[in-house]
PDB file of C-alpha atoms and ligand atoms in Angstrom:
ATOM      1  CA  MET A 266     117.408 249.283 115.380  1.00  0.00           C
ATOM      2  CA  LYS A 267     117.313 245.945 112.658  1.00  0.00           C
ATOM      3  CA  GLY A 268     114.519 243.495 113.188  1.00  0.00           C
ATOM      4  CA  LYS A 269     114.561 239.483 113.522  1.00  0.00           C
ATOM      5  CA  PHE A 270     113.507 237.781 110.251  1.00  0.00           C
ATOM      6  CA  ILE A 271     111.344 234.079 111.907  1.00  0.00           C
ATOM      7  CA  THR A 272     110.382 231.548 109.481  1.00  0.00           C
ATOM      8  CA  VAL A 273     107.869 228.437 110.999  1.00  0.00           C
ATOM      9  CA  GLU A 274     107.829 225.738 109.019  1.00  0.00           C
ATOM     10  CA  GLY A 275     106.229 221.750 109.182  1.00  0.00           C
ATOM     11  CA  SER A 276     103.598 219.960 107.464  1.00  0.00           C
ATOM     12  CA  ASP A 277      99.881 220.268 107.310  1.00  0.00           C
ATOM     13  CA  GLY A 278      98.070 219.902 110.398  1.00  0.00           C
ATOM     14  CA  SER A 279     101.379 220.694 112.638  1.00  0.00           C
ATOM     15  CA  GLY A 280      99.653 223.909 114.226  1.00  0.00           C
ATOM     16  CA  LYS A 281     101.653 226.284 112.921  1.00  0.00           C
ATOM     17  CA  THR A 282      99.159 228.478 111.585  1.00  0.00           C
ATOM     18  CA  THR A 283      97.565 228.540 115.123  1.00  0.00           C
ATOM     19  CA  PHE A 284     100.521 229.292 116.588  1.00  0.00           C
ATOM     20  CA  ILE A 285     101.765 232.246 114.388  1.00  0.00           C
ATOM     21  CA  ASN A 286      98.791 234.291 115.051  1.00  0.00           C
ATOM     22  CA  SER A 287      98.844 233.807 118.850  1.00  0.00           C
ATOM     23  CA  ALA A 288     102.327 234.237 119.077  1.00  0.00           C
ATOM     24  CA  THR A 289     101.855 237.587 116.607  1.00  0.00           C
ATOM     25  CA  GLU A 290      99.267 238.623 118.699  1.00  0.00           C
ATOM     26  CA  TYR A 291     100.881 237.813 121.773  1.00  0.00           C
ATOM     27  CA  LEU A 292     104.311 240.046 120.756  1.00  0.00           C
ATOM     28  CA  VAL A 293     102.282 242.747 119.598  1.00  0.00           C
ATOM     29  CA  LYS A 294     101.044 243.275 123.184  1.00  0.00           C
ATOM     30  CA  LYS A 295     104.396 243.018 124.297  1.00  0.00           C
ATOM     31  CA  GLY A 296     105.319 246.270 122.494  1.00  0.00           C
ATOM     32  CA  TYR A 297     107.387 244.582 119.450  1.00  0.00           C
ATOM     33  CA  LYS A 298     106.685 245.568 116.010  1.00  0.00           C
ATOM     34  CA  VAL A 299     105.565 242.754 114.275  1.00  0.00           C
ATOM     35  CA  ILE A 300     104.282 241.880 110.627  1.00  0.00           C
ATOM     36  CA  THR A 301     103.289 237.807 109.905  1.00  0.00           C
ATOM     37  CA  THR A 302     103.741 237.292 106.105  1.00  0.00           C
ATOM     38  CA  ARG A 303     103.541 233.611 104.172  1.00  0.00           C
ATOM     39  CA  GLU A 304     105.083 231.968 101.186  1.00  0.00           C
ATOM     40  CA  PRO A 305     103.988 231.408  98.599  1.00  0.00           C
ATOM     41  CA  GLY A 306     102.420 235.321  99.028  1.00  0.00           C
ATOM     42  CA  GLY A 307     102.805 238.425 100.884  1.00  0.00           C
ATOM     43  CA  THR A 308     102.490 240.517  98.086  1.00  0.00           C
ATOM     44  CA  GLU A 309     100.179 241.714  95.755  1.00  0.00           C
ATOM     45  CA  PHE A 310     102.471 240.545  93.260  1.00  0.00           C
ATOM     46  CA  SER A 311     103.699 237.486  94.938  1.00  0.00           C
ATOM     47  CA  GLU A 312      99.748 235.995  95.817  1.00  0.00           C
ATOM     48  CA  LYS A 313      99.088 236.314  92.240  1.00  0.00           C
ATOM     49  CA  VAL A 314     101.719 233.809  91.880  1.00  0.00           C
ATOM     50  CA  ARG A 315     100.190 231.507  94.706  1.00  0.00           C
ATOM     51  CA  GLU A 316      96.913 231.827  92.757  1.00  0.00           C
ATOM     52  CA  LEU A 317      98.502 230.037  89.981  1.00  0.00           C
ATOM     53  CA  LEU A 318     100.356 227.343  91.919  1.00  0.00           C
ATOM     54  CA  PHE A 319      97.969 226.001  93.601  1.00  0.00           C
ATOM     55  CA  ASP A 320      95.229 226.108  90.872  1.00  0.00           C
ATOM     56  CA  SER A 321      93.932 222.123  90.451  1.00  0.00           C
ATOM     57  CA  SER A 322      93.333 222.706  86.835  1.00  0.00           C
ATOM     58  CA  ASN A 323      96.676 223.957  85.772  1.00  0.00           C
ATOM     59  CA  GLU A 324      99.124 221.199  85.332  1.00  0.00           C
ATOM     60  CA  ILE A 325     102.901 222.128  85.943  1.00  0.00           C
ATOM     61  CA  ASP A 326     105.584 220.060  86.126  1.00  0.00           C
ATOM     62  CA  ALA A 327     108.028 220.442  89.028  1.00  0.00           C
ATOM     63  CA  LYS A 328     110.467 222.556  87.491  1.00  0.00           C
ATOM     64  CA  THR A 329     108.110 225.153  86.382  1.00  0.00           C
ATOM     65  CA  GLU A 330     106.849 224.567  90.249  1.00  0.00           C
ATOM     66  CA  SER A 331     110.170 225.218  91.951  1.00  0.00           C
ATOM     67  CA  LEU A 332     110.720 228.138  90.088  1.00  0.00           C
ATOM     68  CA  LEU A 333     107.553 229.682  90.229  1.00  0.00           C
ATOM     69  CA  PHE A 334     107.910 229.471  94.066  1.00  0.00           C
ATOM     70  CA  CYS A 335     111.405 231.352  93.739  1.00  0.00           C
ATOM     71  CA  VAL A 336     109.529 233.952  91.733  1.00  0.00           C
ATOM     72  CA  SER A 337     107.421 234.347  94.261  1.00  0.00           C
ATOM     73  CA  ARG A 338     109.692 234.356  97.364  1.00  0.00           C
ATOM     74  CA  ARG A 339     112.182 237.083  95.242  1.00  0.00           C
ATOM     75  CA  ASP A 340     109.810 239.643  95.209  1.00  0.00           C
ATOM     76  CA  HIS A 341     108.449 238.974  98.578  1.00  0.00           C
ATOM     77  CA  ILE A 342     111.682 239.389  99.594  1.00  0.00           C
ATOM     78  CA  ILE A 343     112.545 242.572  97.904  1.00  0.00           C
ATOM     79  CA  LYS A 344     109.508 244.096  98.823  1.00  0.00           C
ATOM     80  CA  LYS A 345     108.318 242.923 101.869  1.00  0.00           C
ATOM     81  CA  ILE A 346     110.846 241.066 104.082  1.00  0.00           C
ATOM     82  CA  ILE A 347     113.545 242.988 103.975  1.00  0.00           C
ATOM     83  CA  PRO A 348     112.082 246.489 104.123  1.00  0.00           C
ATOM     84  CA  TYR A 349     110.465 245.563 107.361  1.00  0.00           C
ATOM     85  CA  VAL A 350     113.568 243.857 109.071  1.00  0.00           C
ATOM     86  CA  GLU A 351     115.251 247.158 107.898  1.00  0.00           C
ATOM     87  CA  GLU A 352     112.487 248.988 109.890  1.00  0.00           C
ATOM     88  CA  GLY A 353     113.326 246.800 112.992  1.00  0.00           C
ATOM     89  CA  TYR A 354     110.213 244.287 113.020  1.00  0.00           C
ATOM     90  CA  VAL A 355     109.845 240.998 113.656  1.00  0.00           C
ATOM     91  CA  VAL A 356     109.020 239.636 110.368  1.00  0.00           C
ATOM     92  CA  ILE A 357     106.826 236.287 110.887  1.00  0.00           C
ATOM     93  CA  CYS A 358     107.002 234.017 107.853  1.00  0.00           C
ATOM     94  CA  ASP A 359     104.668 230.963 107.334  1.00  0.00           C
ATOM     95  CA  ARG A 360     107.293 228.976 105.385  1.00  0.00           C
ATOM     96  CA  PHE A 361     110.410 229.717 103.423  1.00  0.00           C
ATOM     97  CA  VAL A 362     112.978 228.340 101.392  1.00  0.00           C
ATOM     98  CA  ASP A 363     113.010 225.277 103.924  1.00  0.00           C
ATOM     99  CA  SER A 364     109.663 224.464 102.346  1.00  0.00           C
ATOM    100  CA  SER A 365     110.921 224.174  98.628  1.00  0.00           C
ATOM    101  CA  ILE A 366     113.940 222.001  99.532  1.00  0.00           C
ATOM    102  CA  ALA A 367     111.457 219.581 101.984  1.00  0.00           C
ATOM    103  CA  TYR A 368     108.755 219.663  99.154  1.00  0.00           C
ATOM    104  CA  GLN A 369     110.253 220.117  95.626  1.00  0.00           C
ATOM    105  CA  SER A 370     113.435 218.370  96.279  1.00  0.00           C
ATOM    106  CA  TYR A 371     112.676 215.503  98.940  1.00  0.00           C
ATOM    107  CA  GLY A 372     108.842 215.767  97.949  1.00  0.00           C
ATOM    108  CA  ARG A 373     108.942 215.696  94.130  1.00  0.00           C
ATOM    109  CA  GLY A 374     112.413 214.359  93.815  1.00  0.00           C
ATOM    110  CA  LEU A 375     114.474 217.275  92.118  1.00  0.00           C
ATOM    111  CA  ASN A 376     117.959 217.474  92.796  1.00  0.00           C
ATOM    112  CA  LYS A 377     118.460 218.737  96.305  1.00  0.00           C
ATOM    113  CA  ARG A 378     121.588 220.950  95.043  1.00  0.00           C
ATOM    114  CA  ASP A 379     119.463 222.305  92.290  1.00  0.00           C
ATOM    115  CA  ILE A 380     116.891 223.638  94.660  1.00  0.00           C
ATOM    116  CA  ILE A 381     119.351 224.504  97.196  1.00  0.00           C
ATOM    117  CA  ASN A 382     121.326 226.500  94.000  1.00  0.00           C
ATOM    118  CA  ILE A 383     118.089 228.788  92.426  1.00  0.00           C
ATOM    119  CA  ASN A 384     117.226 229.413  96.449  1.00  0.00           C
ATOM    120  CA  LYS A 385     120.721 231.011  96.869  1.00  0.00           C
ATOM    121  CA  TYR A 386     120.279 233.444  93.235  1.00  0.00           C
ATOM    122  CA  THR A 387     116.555 233.900  94.478  1.00  0.00           C
ATOM    123  CA  THR A 388     117.624 235.049  98.192  1.00  0.00           C
ATOM    124  CA  ASP A 389     121.133 236.507  97.839  1.00  0.00           C
ATOM    125  CA  GLY A 390     121.779 234.319 100.459  1.00  0.00           C
ATOM    126  CA  LEU A 391     119.364 235.933 102.943  1.00  0.00           C
ATOM    127  CA  GLU A 392     118.673 233.509 105.699  1.00  0.00           C
ATOM    128  CA  PRO A 393     116.625 233.398 108.905  1.00  0.00           C
ATOM    129  CA  ASP A 394     117.999 234.057 112.384  1.00  0.00           C
ATOM    130  CA  LEU A 395     115.215 231.494 113.737  1.00  0.00           C
ATOM    131  CA  THR A 396     113.209 229.146 112.108  1.00  0.00           C
ATOM    132  CA  LEU A 397     110.527 227.167 114.152  1.00  0.00           C
ATOM    133  CA  TYR A 398     109.737 223.923 112.594  1.00  0.00           C
ATOM    134  CA  PHE A 399     106.436 222.006 113.797  1.00  0.00           C
ATOM    135  CA  SER A 400     107.426 218.594 113.435  1.00  0.00           C
ATOM    136  CA  VAL A 401     104.376 216.440 113.440  1.00  0.00           C
ATOM    137  CA  ASP A 402     104.068 212.446 111.817  1.00  0.00           C
ATOM    138  CA  VAL A 403     102.625 212.610 108.349  1.00  0.00           C
ATOM    139  CA  GLU A 404      99.584 210.036 110.236  1.00  0.00           C
ATOM    140  CA  VAL A 405      98.671 212.525 112.727  1.00  0.00           C
ATOM    141  CA  GLY A 406      98.966 215.709 110.442  1.00  0.00           C
ATOM    142  CA  LEU A 407      96.918 213.942 107.806  1.00  0.00           C
ATOM    143  CA  SER A 408      93.805 212.953 110.623  1.00  0.00           C
ATOM    144  CA  ARG A 409      93.728 216.389 111.607  1.00  0.00           C
ATOM    145  CA  THR A 410      93.450 218.018 108.275  1.00  0.00           C
ATOM    146  CA  LYS A 411      91.277 215.505 107.082  1.00  0.00           C
ATOM    147  CA  TYR A 412      87.723 217.609 107.574  1.00  0.00           C
ATOM    148  CA  ARG A 413      89.199 221.195 105.754  1.00  0.00           C
ATOM    149  CA  ASP A 414      87.361 221.879 102.862  1.00  0.00           C
ATOM    150  CA  GLU A 415      90.074 224.034 101.101  1.00  0.00           C
ATOM    151  CA  ASN A 416      92.362 221.482  98.725  1.00  0.00           C
ATOM    152  CA  ASN A 417      94.459 222.937  96.492  1.00  0.00           C
ATOM    153  CA  ARG A 418      96.629 221.611  93.834  1.00  0.00           C
ATOM    154  CA  MET A 419      99.578 220.884  96.732  1.00  0.00           C
ATOM    155  CA  ASP A 420      97.163 219.412  99.462  1.00  0.00           C
ATOM    156  CA  ASN A 421      96.447 216.243  96.984  1.00  0.00           C
ATOM    157  CA  GLU A 422      99.891 213.915  97.114  1.00  0.00           C
ATOM    158  CA  SER A 423     100.363 210.506  98.217  1.00  0.00           C
ATOM    159  CA  LEU A 424     101.055 209.019 101.764  1.00  0.00           C
ATOM    160  CA  LYS A 425     105.059 208.534 100.273  1.00  0.00           C
ATOM    161  CA  PHE A 426     105.601 212.367  99.201  1.00  0.00           C
ATOM    162  CA  TYR A 427     104.521 213.851 102.670  1.00  0.00           C
ATOM    163  CA  LYS A 428     106.785 211.139 104.495  1.00  0.00           C
ATOM    164  CA  GLU A 429     109.687 212.669 102.339  1.00  0.00           C
ATOM    165  CA  VAL A 430     108.919 215.701 102.740  1.00  0.00           C
ATOM    166  CA  LYS A 431     108.881 214.812 106.667  1.00  0.00           C
ATOM    167  CA  ARG A 432     112.128 213.375 105.754  1.00  0.00           C
ATOM    168  CA  GLY A 433     113.811 216.812 104.167  1.00  0.00           C
ATOM    169  CA  TYR A 434     112.570 218.399 107.497  1.00  0.00           C
ATOM    170  CA  ASP A 435     113.949 216.418 109.689  1.00  0.00           C
ATOM    171  CA  GLU A 436     117.086 216.382 107.711  1.00  0.00           C
ATOM    172  CA  LEU A 437     117.213 220.232 107.469  1.00  0.00           C
ATOM    173  CA  SER A 438     116.827 220.765 111.157  1.00  0.00           C
ATOM    174  CA  ASN A 439     119.564 218.432 111.852  1.00  0.00           C
ATOM    175  CA  ASP A 440     121.833 220.266 109.498  1.00  0.00           C
ATOM    176  CA  TYR A 441     121.175 223.282 110.519  1.00  0.00           C
ATOM    177  CA  LYS A 442     121.146 222.758 114.356  1.00  0.00           C
ATOM    178  CA  GLU A 443     121.647 226.432 115.292  1.00  0.00           C
ATOM    179  CA  ARG A 444     118.988 228.201 113.096  1.00  0.00           C
ATOM    180  CA  ILE A 445     115.922 225.541 113.262  1.00  0.00           C
ATOM    181  CA  LYS A 446     114.810 224.774 116.134  1.00  0.00           C
ATOM    182  CA  VAL A 447     112.197 221.627 116.387  1.00  0.00           C
ATOM    183  CA  ILE A 448     108.616 221.893 118.106  1.00  0.00           C
ATOM    184  CA  ASP A 449     107.360 218.072 118.927  1.00  0.00           C
ATOM    185  CA  ALA A 450     104.059 219.099 117.442  1.00  0.00           C
ATOM    186  CA  ASN A 451     102.025 215.238 117.895  1.00  0.00           C
ATOM    187  CA  GLN A 452     101.633 216.662 120.991  1.00  0.00           C
ATOM    188  CA  SER A 453      98.449 218.105 122.429  1.00  0.00           C
ATOM    189  CA  TYR A 454      98.157 221.972 120.776  1.00  0.00           C
ATOM    190  CA  GLU A 455      98.825 223.421 124.499  1.00  0.00           C
ATOM    191  CA  LYS A 456     101.959 222.233 125.034  1.00  0.00           C
ATOM    192  CA  VAL A 457     103.100 222.620 121.210  1.00  0.00           C
ATOM    193  CA  GLU A 458     102.253 226.243 121.793  1.00  0.00           C
ATOM    194  CA  LYS A 459     103.768 226.327 124.915  1.00  0.00           C
ATOM    195  CA  ASP A 460     107.542 225.010 123.784  1.00  0.00           C
ATOM    196  CA  ALA A 461     107.035 227.018 120.764  1.00  0.00           C
ATOM    197  CA  PHE A 462     106.952 230.329 122.735  1.00  0.00           C
ATOM    198  CA  LYS A 463     109.738 229.334 125.127  1.00  0.00           C
ATOM    199  CA  ILE A 464     112.268 228.703 122.399  1.00  0.00           C
ATOM    200  CA  LEU A 465     110.396 232.316 120.522  1.00  0.00           C
ATOM    201  CA  GLU A 466     111.616 234.161 123.767  1.00  0.00           C
ATOM    202  CA  GLY A 467     114.545 232.390 124.644  1.00  0.00           C
ATOM    203  CA  PHE A 468     115.552 233.934 121.009  1.00  0.00           C
ATOM    204  CA  LEU A 469     113.908 237.470 121.358  1.00  0.00           C
ATOM    205  CA  ASN A 470     115.479 237.993 124.894  1.00  0.00           C
ATOM    206  CA  ASN A 471     119.153 237.310 124.016  1.00  0.00           C
ATOM    207  CA  GLU A 472     118.620 239.153 120.749  1.00  0.00           C
ATOM    208  CA  PHE A 473     116.792 242.194 121.193  1.00  0.00           C
TER     209      PHE A 473
HETATM  210  P1  LIG B 125      99.567 226.848 102.447  1.00  0.00           P
HETATM  211  O1  LIG B 125      98.235 226.554 101.464  1.00  0.00           O
HETATM  212  O2  LIG B 125      99.998 227.815 102.791  1.00  0.00           O
HETATM  213  O3  LIG B 125      98.939 226.238 103.506  1.00  0.00           O
HETATM  214  P2  LIG B 125     100.082 225.014 104.819  1.00  0.00           P
HETATM  215  O4  LIG B 125     101.234 226.038 104.963  1.00  0.00           O
HETATM  216  O5  LIG B 125      99.063 225.172 106.239  1.00  0.00           O
HETATM  217  O6  LIG B 125     100.458 223.979 104.158  1.00  0.00           O
HETATM  218  O7  LIG B 125     100.070 225.590 101.318  1.00  0.00           O
HETATM  219  C1  LIG B 125     101.407 226.199 101.238  1.00  0.00           C
HETATM  220  C2  LIG B 125     101.707 224.902  99.938  1.00  0.00           C
HETATM  221  O8  LIG B 125     102.577 225.378  99.232  1.00  0.00           O
HETATM  222  C3  LIG B 125     102.062 223.511 101.254  1.00  0.00           C
HETATM  223  O9  LIG B 125     101.708 222.373 100.535  1.00  0.00           O
HETATM  224  C4  LIG B 125     103.210 223.278 100.958  1.00  0.00           C
HETATM  225  C5  LIG B 125     103.599 224.497  99.371  1.00  0.00           C
HETATM  226  N1  LIG B 125     105.238 225.055  99.333  1.00  0.00           N
HETATM  227  C6  LIG B 125     106.126 224.035  98.566  1.00  0.00           C
HETATM  228  O10 LIG B 125     106.132 223.245  98.078  1.00  0.00           O
HETATM  229  N2  LIG B 125     107.416 225.156  98.377  1.00  0.00           N
HETATM  230  C7  LIG B 125     107.821 226.031  98.848  1.00  0.00           C
HETATM  231  O11 LIG B 125     108.836 226.742  98.638  1.00  0.00           O
HETATM  232  C8  LIG B 125     106.370 226.534  99.621  1.00  0.00           C
HETATM  233  C9  LIG B 125     106.851 227.951 100.283  1.00  0.00           C
HETATM  234  C10 LIG B 125     105.670 226.179  99.929  1.00  0.00           C
END
């Protein structure tokens, strides 16, 4: 039987990465075949593109950046996402096309239609079966991450940029209500995790 393609979206400090780790452990214990992956990255080639994208010594213009995310995504889809879904795995991916719409279009100000179109070309129309969107207010998210040491080229944007990204996610979740499920990530992590598990389990119980 074909597997499922699940993506997890949200800003820094939303708890999404912690959730991905606990969800994976839980699903494996329940007997699902699960693989966790991320964008940009996920394959040897795409991890190299990630290094280019995140290297603070690179000056990259917004369109070049948007294309590099697509380059990395295409390799990831062809070599990993599709083969594992075909094998019956639940593929849990940290970020996907919604990130490009939120960051490159709303954040960087690139034309939304263009970003949608280059991503349609990149994905051949592949869409996640379910997207969990961890929605956190910008100030709350930033206050949770301010003590992290790893800082890359994408981490030094203005408050306005992050607010636009959040607006992008909010609009996307409104436009794709069937696919994108919103989790209020301003709550304590325990509550966030509980809400996210409820949605994930509901989805898997109905779908498998
Ligand atoms: P990462 O270090 O993986 O951590 P986190 O997901 O916790 O933020 O950061 C990925 C960065 O790349 C993040 O700033 C969002 C950005 N990004 C885009 O701008 N466009 C994209 O299409 C993707 C996949 C990510």
